[in-house]
Short mmCIF file of C-alpha atoms in Angstrom, two decimals:
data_model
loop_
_atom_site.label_atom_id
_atom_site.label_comp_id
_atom_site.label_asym_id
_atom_site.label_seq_id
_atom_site.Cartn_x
_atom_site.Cartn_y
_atom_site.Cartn_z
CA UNK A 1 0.00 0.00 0.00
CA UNK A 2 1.23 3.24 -0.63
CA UNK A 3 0.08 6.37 1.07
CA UNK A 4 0.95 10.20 0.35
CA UNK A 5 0.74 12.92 2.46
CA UNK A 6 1.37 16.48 2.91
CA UNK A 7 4.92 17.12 5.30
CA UNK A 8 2.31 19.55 7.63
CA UNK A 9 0.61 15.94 8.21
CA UNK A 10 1.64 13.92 11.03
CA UNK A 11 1.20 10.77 10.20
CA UNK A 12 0.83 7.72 13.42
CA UNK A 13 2.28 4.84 10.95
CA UNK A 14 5.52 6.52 10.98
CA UNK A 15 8.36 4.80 12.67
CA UNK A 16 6.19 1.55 12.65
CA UNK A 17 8.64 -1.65 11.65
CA UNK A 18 7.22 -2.08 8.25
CA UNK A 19 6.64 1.44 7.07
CA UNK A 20 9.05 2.96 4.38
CA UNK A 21 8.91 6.93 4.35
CA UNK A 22 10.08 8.31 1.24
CA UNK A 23 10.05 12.53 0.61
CA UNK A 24 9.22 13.23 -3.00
CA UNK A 25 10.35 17.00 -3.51
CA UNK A 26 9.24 19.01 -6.67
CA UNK A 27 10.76 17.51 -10.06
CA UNK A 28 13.54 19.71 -11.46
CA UNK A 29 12.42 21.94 -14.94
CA UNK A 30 14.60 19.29 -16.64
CA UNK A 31 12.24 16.60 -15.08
CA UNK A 32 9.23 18.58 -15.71
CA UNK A 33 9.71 18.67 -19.66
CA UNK A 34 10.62 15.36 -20.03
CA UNK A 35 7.13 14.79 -17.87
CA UNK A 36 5.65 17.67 -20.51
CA UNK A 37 7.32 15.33 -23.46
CA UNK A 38 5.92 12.36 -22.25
CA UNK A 39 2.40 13.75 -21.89
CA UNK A 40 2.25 15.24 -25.29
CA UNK A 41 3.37 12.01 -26.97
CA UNK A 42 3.87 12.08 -30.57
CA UNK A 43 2.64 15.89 -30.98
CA UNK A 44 4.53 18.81 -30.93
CA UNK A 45 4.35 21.49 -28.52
CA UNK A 46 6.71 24.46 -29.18
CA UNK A 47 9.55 25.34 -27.17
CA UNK A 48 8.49 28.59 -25.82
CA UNK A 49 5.09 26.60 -24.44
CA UNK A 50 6.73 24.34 -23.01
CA UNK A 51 9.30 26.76 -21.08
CA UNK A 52 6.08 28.36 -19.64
CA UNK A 53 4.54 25.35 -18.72
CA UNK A 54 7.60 24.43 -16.83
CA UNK A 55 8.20 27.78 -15.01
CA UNK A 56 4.38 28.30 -14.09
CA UNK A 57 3.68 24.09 -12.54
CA UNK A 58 6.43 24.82 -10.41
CA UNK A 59 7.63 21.37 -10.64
CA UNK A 60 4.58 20.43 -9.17
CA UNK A 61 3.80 16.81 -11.62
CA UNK A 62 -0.31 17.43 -11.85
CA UNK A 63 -0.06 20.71 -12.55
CA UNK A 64 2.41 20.52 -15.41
CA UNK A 65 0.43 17.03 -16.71
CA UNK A 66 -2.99 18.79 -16.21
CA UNK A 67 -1.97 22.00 -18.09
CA UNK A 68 -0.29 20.43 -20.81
CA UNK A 69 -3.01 18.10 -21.57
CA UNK A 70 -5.74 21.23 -21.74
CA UNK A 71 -3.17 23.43 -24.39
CA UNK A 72 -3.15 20.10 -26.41
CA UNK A 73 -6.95 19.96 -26.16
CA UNK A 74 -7.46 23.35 -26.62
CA UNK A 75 -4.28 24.11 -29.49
CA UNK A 76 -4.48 21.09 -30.85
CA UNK A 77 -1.41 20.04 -33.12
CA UNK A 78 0.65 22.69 -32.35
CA UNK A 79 3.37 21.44 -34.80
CA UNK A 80 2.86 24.57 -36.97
CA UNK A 81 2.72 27.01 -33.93
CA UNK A 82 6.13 27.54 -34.48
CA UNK A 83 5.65 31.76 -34.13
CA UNK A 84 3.22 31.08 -30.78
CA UNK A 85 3.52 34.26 -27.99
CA UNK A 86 5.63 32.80 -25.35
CA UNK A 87 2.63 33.19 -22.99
CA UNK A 88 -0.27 31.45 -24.78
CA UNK A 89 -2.94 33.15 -25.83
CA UNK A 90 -5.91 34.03 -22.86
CA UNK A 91 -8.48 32.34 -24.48
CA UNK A 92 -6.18 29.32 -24.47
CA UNK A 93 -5.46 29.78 -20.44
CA UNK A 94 -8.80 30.27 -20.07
CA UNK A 95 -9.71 27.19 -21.03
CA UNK A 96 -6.44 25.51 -19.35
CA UNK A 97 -8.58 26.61 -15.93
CA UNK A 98 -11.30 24.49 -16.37
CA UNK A 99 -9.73 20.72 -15.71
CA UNK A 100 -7.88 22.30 -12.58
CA UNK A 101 -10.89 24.06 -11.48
CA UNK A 102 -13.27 20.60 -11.98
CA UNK A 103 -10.64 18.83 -9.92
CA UNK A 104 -10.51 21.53 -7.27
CA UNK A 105 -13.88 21.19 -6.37
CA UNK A 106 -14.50 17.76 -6.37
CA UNK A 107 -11.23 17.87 -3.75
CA UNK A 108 -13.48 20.44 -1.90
CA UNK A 109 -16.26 18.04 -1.54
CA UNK A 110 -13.93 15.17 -0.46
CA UNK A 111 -12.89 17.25 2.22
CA UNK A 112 -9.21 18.04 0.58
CA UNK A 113 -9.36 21.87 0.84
CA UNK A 114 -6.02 22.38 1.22
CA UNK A 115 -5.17 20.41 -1.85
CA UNK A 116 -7.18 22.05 -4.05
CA UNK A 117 -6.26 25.61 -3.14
CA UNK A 118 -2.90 24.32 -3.65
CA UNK A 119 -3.75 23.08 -7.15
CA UNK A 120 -5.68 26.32 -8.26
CA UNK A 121 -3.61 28.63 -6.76
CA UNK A 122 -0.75 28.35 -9.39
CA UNK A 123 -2.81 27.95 -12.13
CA UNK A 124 -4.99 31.23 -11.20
CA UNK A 125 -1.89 33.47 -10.72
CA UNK A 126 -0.96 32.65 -14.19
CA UNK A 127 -3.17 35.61 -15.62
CA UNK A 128 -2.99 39.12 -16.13
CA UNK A 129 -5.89 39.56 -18.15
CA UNK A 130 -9.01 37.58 -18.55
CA UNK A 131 -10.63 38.13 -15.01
CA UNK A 132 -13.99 39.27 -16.05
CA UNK A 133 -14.72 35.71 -18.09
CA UNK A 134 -16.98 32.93 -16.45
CA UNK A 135 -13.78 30.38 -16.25
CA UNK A 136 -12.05 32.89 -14.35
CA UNK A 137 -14.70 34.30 -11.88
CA UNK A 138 -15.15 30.43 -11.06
CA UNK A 139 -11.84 29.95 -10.42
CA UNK A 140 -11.63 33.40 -8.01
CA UNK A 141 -14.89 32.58 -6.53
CA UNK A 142 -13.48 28.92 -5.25
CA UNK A 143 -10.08 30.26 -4.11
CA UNK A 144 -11.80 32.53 -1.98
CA UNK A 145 -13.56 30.11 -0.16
CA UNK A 146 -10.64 27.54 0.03
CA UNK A 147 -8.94 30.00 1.29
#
């Protein structure tokens, strides 16, 4: 059996004869493309994507899967987006916001508030624009009352 927990946690099975406790930090950005490679498969996402993907999941592995499945979704092949913005476009955050958001909540009804804020929270602070469309005001609206 394996069990995961947050380092906050203090967990009674620890020290116990036939427990194993083994700390998984963040992955490295090196770690995190490969991860982003892996993901995408056999379709191209273009560098500059795939630098902001790493930078913004903070080596955090579900955020970096979750966001680079939703610009695939969303983009598509993006084998011929060779000349994409380095930030993608806000319609195509926008729509990055809604798989996080989904999972956020139904974490909030399980009872894992913590781990949702800590899954939005990242994926929110992305924008800079974009904060008067429905995905967005969702997103707000459930931060503020993970928080």
């Amino acid at each position: 059996m394996i069990m995961t927990f947050r380092p906050e946690f203090d967990a009674p099975w620890i020290g116990q004869s036939h427990v194993t406790t083994l700390i998984l930090n963040r992955l490295a950005d090196r770690e995190t493309d490969v991860m982003i490679g892996a993901v995408a498969g056999d379709r191209l996402l273009p560098a500059n994507i795939r630098r902001e993907i790493v930078a913004r999941s903070d080596g955090v592995p579900l955020i970096a899967e979750k966001v680079t499945r939703a610009v695939l979704e969303v983009d598509g092949d993006c084998a011929t987006a060779a000349a994409a913005p380095a930030i993608p476009p806000p319609s195509l955050q926008v729509s990055a916001t809604r798989k996080p958001t989904s999972l956020a909540r139904l974490w909030r009804d399980q009872g894992k508030r913590q781990d949702a804020h800590n899954l939005l929270a990242p994926v929110y602070g992305w924008f800079t624009e974009g904060f008067d469309t429905l995905d967005l005001k969702e997103a707000s609206a459930l931060l503020r009352e993970l928080a």
